[in-house]
Amino acid sequence: MILNGKILSEKRLELLTEEIKESGIRPCLATVLVGDDPASHMYVRMKHKACEKVGITSVGAELPVEATTAEVLAAVEKFNKDPKVSGILVQLPLPPQVDTQAVIDAVSPEKDVDGFHPTSIGRLYSGHPKLVPCTPQGIMTMLAEHGIELAGKNAVVVGRSVDVGRPMAALLLNADATVTICHSKTQNLPAIMQQADILVSGIGKARFVTPEMVKEGAVVIDVGINHDENGKLCGDVDFDAVVEKASAITPVPGGVGPMTIATLMENTLKAAQAMSCNPAQ
Ligand code: NAP
């Protein structure tokens, strides 16, 4: 089974458009973009475009590459205080002179649609999530939509970043899987990966995951976005070889990526709904 994130995300966005229309709520996503990295500009443009598609208003603050931490904090604070703004997204990475953690900490947890604030992370790890990082939440949606059972399964997550590996592991644990987190210092990595009923790779290495590392019938989720030696876009998984062994697998492109942006839209509506129940926020 190929887990097609493009089709599923389009379906989710259509449902979301209806839900927003019927809710009478006007969600608004605010983005903070610092510097002139072309990829960051492209990601922010894509997010604004997705907002427009589903009926979410969007606003953006753009700061120059030499912006200070205080200037970025001021942009975040302005959106924290704006009652029309329901979600705030700071496009990462920030330039090196900016204290990234201070900026993440400054986002109001109620508007933390990226789910990176320590409050959001703590809620997720304590089993009471509210706003969850979009990529792993999108993967959970995908697994649920395809009826993939997680309870009691061995899940192996390769990668321990704050945006992918750690929240992915917490979500799988919350869904009653038995979870192992691996990283660059893990010993006997292939042997651990071979035990996985659910294998999630988020390491950023082109075609790193080969069939020898995959158990027959495993569900393989490829988060990686890489370019191979010929400049071709590919994931962490050697798709053509692993597809023979997996019971379900995500392609790159068209797998996890589109689900991430759909989940950002869902998180923005969720934050707006919570605010409309408690306007004091
Ligand atoms: P990251 O912050 O660089 O983290 C990479 C993780 O992989 C680290 O924990 C690292 O271990 C681990 N790692 C690296 N090489 C390894 C190896 N040989 N064996 C085992 N573990 C290894 O990257 P990220 O932000 O999590 O992103 C990972 C990939 O997912 C990238 O390709 C990124 O572009 C992609 N991504 C895709 C989406 C999407 O929407 N599809 C969203 C976010 C990210 P250490 O901690 O020990 O260094």
Short mmCIF file of C-alpha atoms and ligand atoms in Angstrom, two decimals:
data_model
loop_
_atom_site.label_atom_id
_atom_site.label_comp_id
_atom_site.label_asym_id
_atom_site.label_seq_id
_atom_site.Cartn_x
_atom_site.Cartn_y
_atom_site.Cartn_z
CA MET A 1 0.00 0.00 0.00
CA ILE A 2 1.40 3.39 -1.00
CA LEU A 3 0.37 6.02 1.55
CA ASN A 4 -0.44 8.95 -0.74
CA GLY A 5 -0.16 12.14 1.31
CA LYS A 6 -0.99 14.38 -1.63
CA ILE A 7 -4.48 12.93 -2.14
CA LEU A 8 -5.17 12.66 1.59
CA SER A 9 -4.03 16.23 2.31
CA GLU A 10 -6.27 17.56 -0.47
CA LYS A 11 -9.21 15.69 1.04
CA ARG A 12 -8.39 17.08 4.51
CA LEU A 13 -8.08 20.62 3.15
CA GLU A 14 -11.48 20.34 1.42
CA LEU A 15 -13.09 19.17 4.68
CA LEU A 16 -11.34 21.95 6.56
CA THR A 17 -12.63 24.58 4.09
CA GLU A 18 -16.20 23.40 4.77
CA GLU A 19 -15.62 23.31 8.53
CA ILE A 20 -14.25 26.85 8.56
CA LYS A 21 -17.13 28.10 6.42
CA GLU A 22 -19.71 26.52 8.71
CA SER A 23 -17.99 27.47 11.99
CA GLY A 24 -18.36 31.22 11.56
CA ILE A 25 -14.85 31.50 13.05
CA ARG A 26 -12.23 33.52 11.18
CA PRO A 27 -8.87 31.89 11.93
CA CYS A 28 -5.78 33.94 11.18
CA LEU A 29 -2.22 32.66 10.82
CA ALA A 30 0.67 35.08 11.42
CA THR A 31 4.10 34.19 10.06
CA VAL A 32 7.44 35.62 11.14
CA LEU A 33 10.15 35.39 8.50
CA VAL A 34 13.71 36.59 9.13
CA GLY A 35 16.34 36.96 6.42
CA ASP A 36 16.38 36.08 2.76
CA ASP A 37 16.87 32.33 2.59
CA PRO A 38 14.99 31.32 -0.61
CA ALA A 39 13.74 28.01 0.86
CA SER A 40 12.28 29.78 3.94
CA HIS A 41 10.59 32.36 1.68
CA MET A 42 9.14 29.55 -0.43
CA TYR A 43 7.82 27.68 2.64
CA VAL A 44 6.17 30.82 4.00
CA ARG A 45 4.60 31.57 0.60
CA MET A 46 3.24 27.99 0.46
CA LYS A 47 1.74 28.39 3.93
CA HIS A 48 0.02 31.69 3.02
CA LYS A 49 -1.29 30.08 -0.18
CA ALA A 50 -2.71 27.12 1.77
CA CYS A 51 -4.40 29.57 4.16
CA GLU A 52 -6.04 31.37 1.25
CA LYS A 53 -7.26 28.04 -0.17
CA VAL A 54 -9.09 27.01 3.02
CA GLY A 55 -10.40 30.42 4.15
CA ILE A 56 -7.82 31.27 6.81
CA THR A 57 -6.63 34.88 6.83
CA SER A 58 -2.88 35.29 6.97
CA VAL A 59 -0.52 38.08 7.88
CA GLY A 60 3.25 38.16 7.89
CA ALA A 61 6.14 40.03 9.45
CA GLU A 62 9.36 40.09 7.44
CA LEU A 63 12.59 41.10 9.12
CA PRO A 64 16.03 41.65 7.58
CA VAL A 65 18.80 39.06 7.91
CA GLU A 66 20.61 41.26 10.48
CA ALA A 67 17.55 41.43 12.80
CA THR A 68 18.32 41.11 16.51
CA THR A 69 16.67 38.75 19.00
CA ALA A 70 14.85 41.77 20.50
CA GLU A 71 13.40 42.71 17.10
CA VAL A 72 12.17 39.18 16.42
CA LEU A 73 10.70 38.98 19.94
CA ALA A 74 8.89 42.28 19.31
CA ALA A 75 7.31 40.87 16.12
CA VAL A 76 6.14 37.78 18.02
CA GLU A 77 4.80 39.90 20.88
CA LYS A 78 2.78 42.03 18.49
CA PHE A 79 1.03 38.90 17.17
CA ASN A 80 0.63 37.48 20.71
CA LYS A 81 -1.33 40.61 21.63
CA ASP A 82 -3.41 40.80 18.45
CA PRO A 83 -6.80 39.20 19.20
CA LYS A 84 -7.42 38.62 15.49
CA VAL A 85 -4.35 36.33 15.25
CA SER A 86 -5.08 32.72 16.23
CA GLY A 87 -1.81 31.06 15.21
CA ILE A 88 1.82 32.19 15.07
CA LEU A 89 4.49 30.46 13.03
CA VAL A 90 8.14 31.50 13.22
CA GLN A 91 9.88 30.14 10.12
CA LEU A 92 13.03 28.28 11.14
CA PRO A 93 15.99 28.34 10.95
CA LEU A 94 16.58 31.86 12.25
CA PRO A 95 19.89 33.64 11.52
CA PRO A 96 22.67 32.64 13.97
CA GLN A 97 22.65 35.91 15.97
CA VAL A 98 19.00 35.33 16.95
CA ASP A 99 18.31 33.29 20.10
CA THR A 100 15.96 30.72 18.54
CA GLN A 101 14.88 29.14 21.84
CA ALA A 102 14.01 32.57 23.30
CA VAL A 103 11.82 33.23 20.26
CA ILE A 104 10.08 29.83 20.53
CA ASP A 105 9.54 30.42 24.26
CA ALA A 106 7.96 33.82 23.52
CA VAL A 107 5.15 32.47 21.32
CA SER A 108 1.91 32.33 23.29
CA PRO A 109 1.20 28.60 23.89
CA GLU A 110 -2.42 29.21 22.81
CA LYS A 111 -1.17 30.38 19.40
CA ASP A 112 1.69 27.86 19.09
CA VAL A 113 0.52 26.16 15.87
CA ASP A 114 3.99 24.68 15.29
CA GLY A 115 3.83 22.94 18.68
CA PHE A 116 7.43 23.80 19.58
CA HIS A 117 6.76 25.78 22.78
CA PRO A 118 7.85 23.97 25.96
CA THR A 119 4.22 23.99 27.15
CA SER A 120 3.10 22.22 23.96
CA ILE A 121 5.96 19.71 24.25
CA GLY A 122 5.20 19.08 27.94
CA ARG A 123 1.51 18.53 27.20
CA LEU A 124 2.39 16.07 24.42
CA TYR A 125 4.84 14.13 26.60
CA SER A 126 2.44 14.00 29.54
CA GLY A 127 -0.18 12.47 27.26
CA HIS A 128 -2.43 15.55 27.11
CA PRO A 129 -1.54 17.19 23.81
CA LYS A 130 -3.16 20.34 22.50
CA LEU A 131 -1.12 21.77 19.63
CA VAL A 132 1.26 19.15 18.23
CA PRO A 133 4.13 19.63 15.71
CA CYS A 134 2.64 19.40 12.24
CA THR A 135 4.86 16.77 10.59
CA PRO A 136 4.40 13.99 13.17
CA GLN A 137 0.72 14.89 13.67
CA GLY A 138 0.24 14.64 9.89
CA ILE A 139 1.83 11.19 9.97
CA MET A 140 -0.57 10.09 12.73
CA THR A 141 -3.49 11.30 10.61
CA MET A 142 -2.16 9.30 7.68
CA LEU A 143 -1.78 6.13 9.76
CA ALA A 144 -5.28 6.53 11.22
CA GLU A 145 -6.88 7.22 7.82
CA HIS A 146 -5.38 3.99 6.48
CA GLY A 147 -6.55 2.00 9.50
CA ILE A 148 -2.99 1.12 10.57
CA GLU A 149 -3.09 -0.35 14.07
CA LEU A 150 -0.44 1.01 16.48
CA ALA A 151 -1.31 -0.42 19.89
CA GLY A 152 1.25 -2.99 21.01
CA LYS A 153 3.36 -2.57 17.85
CA ASN A 154 7.11 -2.06 17.88
CA ALA A 155 7.77 1.44 16.57
CA VAL A 156 11.28 2.64 15.78
CA VAL A 157 11.85 6.34 15.15
CA VAL A 158 15.21 7.23 13.59
CA GLY A 159 16.04 10.87 14.40
CA ARG A 160 15.47 12.82 17.64
CA SER A 161 14.87 16.40 16.50
CA VAL A 162 12.33 18.64 18.24
CA ASP A 163 10.25 19.01 15.08
CA VAL A 164 10.22 15.38 13.91
CA GLY A 165 11.74 12.53 15.97
CA ARG A 166 10.85 13.45 19.54
CA PRO A 167 7.21 14.42 18.98
CA MET A 168 6.76 11.44 16.64
CA ALA A 169 7.95 9.10 19.38
CA ALA A 170 5.64 10.74 21.94
CA LEU A 171 2.62 10.44 19.64
CA LEU A 172 3.34 6.76 18.96
CA LEU A 173 3.77 6.13 22.69
CA ASN A 174 0.49 7.93 23.40
CA ALA A 175 -1.07 5.56 20.83
CA ASP A 176 0.20 2.57 22.85
CA ALA A 177 3.06 1.55 20.58
CA THR A 178 6.34 0.34 22.15
CA VAL A 179 8.76 3.01 21.00
CA THR A 180 12.52 3.08 20.42
CA ILE A 181 14.22 6.35 19.45
CA CYS A 182 17.48 6.09 17.48
CA HIS A 183 20.01 8.75 16.52
CA SER A 184 23.51 9.20 15.15
CA LYS A 185 25.15 7.60 18.23
CA THR A 186 22.89 4.53 18.27
CA GLN A 187 24.79 1.26 18.09
CA ASN A 188 23.58 -1.63 15.95
CA LEU A 189 21.08 0.63 14.23
CA PRO A 190 20.14 -1.84 11.42
CA ALA A 191 19.39 -4.57 14.01
CA ILE A 192 17.07 -2.22 15.92
CA MET A 193 15.37 -1.04 12.73
CA GLN A 194 14.76 -4.67 11.70
CA GLN A 195 12.55 -5.08 14.80
CA ALA A 196 10.19 -2.32 13.72
CA ASP A 197 6.57 -2.98 12.79
CA ILE A 198 6.36 0.80 12.26
CA LEU A 199 9.57 2.42 11.05
CA VAL A 200 9.80 6.22 10.85
CA SER A 201 12.93 7.77 9.36
CA GLY A 202 13.64 11.47 9.83
CA ILE A 203 17.38 11.84 9.47
CA GLY A 204 17.95 13.71 6.21
CA LYS A 205 20.20 11.20 4.41
CA ALA A 206 19.35 10.20 0.85
CA ARG A 207 18.23 6.55 0.50
CA PHE A 208 19.86 5.61 3.85
CA VAL A 209 17.20 2.99 4.67
CA THR A 210 17.79 -0.16 2.63
CA PRO A 211 15.77 -3.43 2.56
CA GLU A 212 18.17 -5.21 4.96
CA MET A 213 17.09 -2.72 7.67
CA VAL A 214 13.39 -3.34 7.17
CA LYS A 215 11.27 -6.16 8.58
CA GLU A 216 9.03 -7.98 6.10
CA GLY A 217 5.58 -6.33 6.21
CA ALA A 218 6.69 -3.21 8.13
CA VAL A 219 4.96 0.15 7.74
CA VAL A 220 7.67 2.57 6.53
CA ILE A 221 7.26 6.31 6.96
CA ASP A 222 9.82 8.48 5.19
CA VAL A 223 10.11 12.03 6.55
CA GLY A 224 13.38 12.88 4.81
CA ILE A 225 13.63 15.48 2.07
CA ASN A 226 16.96 15.06 0.31
CA HIS A 227 18.62 15.40 -3.05
CA ASP A 228 20.64 12.48 -4.38
CA GLU A 229 23.98 12.75 -6.18
CA ASN A 230 22.11 13.61 -9.41
CA GLY A 231 20.12 16.36 -7.72
CA LYS A 232 16.92 14.29 -7.73
CA LEU A 233 14.52 14.80 -4.82
CA CYS A 234 14.34 11.69 -2.63
CA GLY A 235 13.62 10.58 0.91
CA ASP A 236 15.66 8.75 3.56
CA VAL A 237 14.34 5.45 2.24
CA ASP A 238 15.51 3.59 -0.86
CA PHE A 239 11.88 3.50 -2.01
CA ASP A 240 12.23 1.26 -5.10
CA ALA A 241 13.96 -1.47 -3.09
CA VAL A 242 12.05 -1.16 0.21
CA VAL A 243 8.59 -1.02 -1.42
CA GLU A 244 8.88 -4.78 -2.09
CA LYS A 245 9.22 -5.52 1.62
CA ALA A 246 6.93 -2.98 3.27
CA SER A 247 3.21 -3.52 3.80
CA ALA A 248 2.73 0.26 3.55
CA ILE A 249 5.14 3.04 2.61
CA THR A 250 5.14 6.78 1.99
CA PRO A 251 6.71 8.11 -1.23
CA VAL A 252 8.90 11.21 -1.48
CA PRO A 253 7.63 13.53 -2.80
CA GLY A 254 3.89 13.17 -2.20
CA GLY A 255 3.95 11.41 1.18
CA VAL A 256 4.58 13.11 4.51
CA GLY A 257 5.31 16.61 3.09
CA PRO A 258 1.77 17.56 1.99
CA MET A 259 0.34 16.28 5.29
CA THR A 260 2.54 18.75 7.19
CA ILE A 261 0.95 21.80 5.62
CA ALA A 262 -2.59 20.40 5.92
CA THR A 263 -1.93 19.83 9.63
CA LEU A 264 -0.71 23.41 10.04
CA MET A 265 -4.07 24.57 8.70
CA GLU A 266 -5.89 22.19 11.07
CA ASN A 267 -3.81 23.45 14.02
CA THR A 268 -4.66 27.06 13.12
CA LEU A 269 -8.40 26.29 13.18
CA LYS A 270 -7.97 24.36 16.45
CA ALA A 271 -6.22 27.37 18.04
CA ALA A 272 -8.94 29.72 16.75
CA GLN A 273 -11.68 27.46 18.11
CA ALA A 274 -10.01 27.37 21.55
CA MET A 275 -9.70 31.18 21.50
CA SER A 276 -13.34 31.62 20.55
CA CYS A 277 -14.32 29.46 23.56
CA ASN A 278 -12.08 31.56 25.79
CA PRO A 279 -11.78 35.04 24.22
CA ALA A 280 -9.70 36.34 27.19
CA GLN A 281 -6.74 34.53 25.62
P1 NAP B 1 17.72 17.31 12.12
O1 NAP B 1 17.30 18.31 13.13
O2 NAP B 1 19.00 17.50 11.38
O3 NAP B 1 17.75 15.88 12.84
C1 NAP B 1 18.25 14.75 12.20
C2 NAP B 1 18.25 13.59 13.18
O4 NAP B 1 18.73 12.44 12.49
C3 NAP B 1 19.17 13.81 14.40
O5 NAP B 1 18.53 13.38 15.56
C4 NAP B 1 20.40 12.94 14.07
O6 NAP B 1 21.00 12.38 15.21
C5 NAP B 1 19.76 11.82 13.26
N1 NAP B 1 20.73 11.21 12.36
C6 NAP B 1 21.50 11.82 11.43
N2 NAP B 1 22.26 10.91 10.79
C7 NAP B 1 21.98 9.71 11.33
C8 NAP B 1 22.45 8.39 11.10
N3 NAP B 1 23.36 8.11 10.17
N4 NAP B 1 21.91 7.41 11.83
C9 NAP B 1 20.98 7.66 12.77
N5 NAP B 1 20.50 8.89 13.03
C10 NAP B 1 21.00 9.90 12.33
O7 NAP B 1 16.64 17.14 10.99
P2 NAP B 1 15.02 17.22 11.05
O8 NAP B 1 14.58 18.63 11.12
O9 NAP B 1 14.51 16.25 12.05
O10 NAP B 1 14.68 16.68 9.61
C11 NAP B 1 15.02 15.37 9.20
C12 NAP B 1 14.66 15.20 7.74
O11 NAP B 1 13.26 15.36 7.59
C13 NAP B 1 15.30 16.22 6.80
O12 NAP B 1 15.54 15.61 5.55
C14 NAP B 1 14.21 17.28 6.65
O13 NAP B 1 14.31 17.98 5.43
C15 NAP B 1 12.99 16.41 6.68
N6 NAP B 1 11.76 17.09 7.13
C16 NAP B 1 10.65 16.88 6.38
C17 NAP B 1 9.46 17.45 6.77
C18 NAP B 1 8.24 17.18 5.95
O14 NAP B 1 7.26 17.87 6.09
N7 NAP B 1 8.27 16.18 5.08
C19 NAP B 1 9.39 18.24 7.92
C20 NAP B 1 10.54 18.40 8.69
C21 NAP B 1 11.73 17.81 8.29
P3 NAP B 1 21.75 13.27 16.36
O15 NAP B 1 20.62 13.88 17.17
O16 NAP B 1 22.54 12.30 17.11
O17 NAP B 1 22.53 14.31 15.62
#
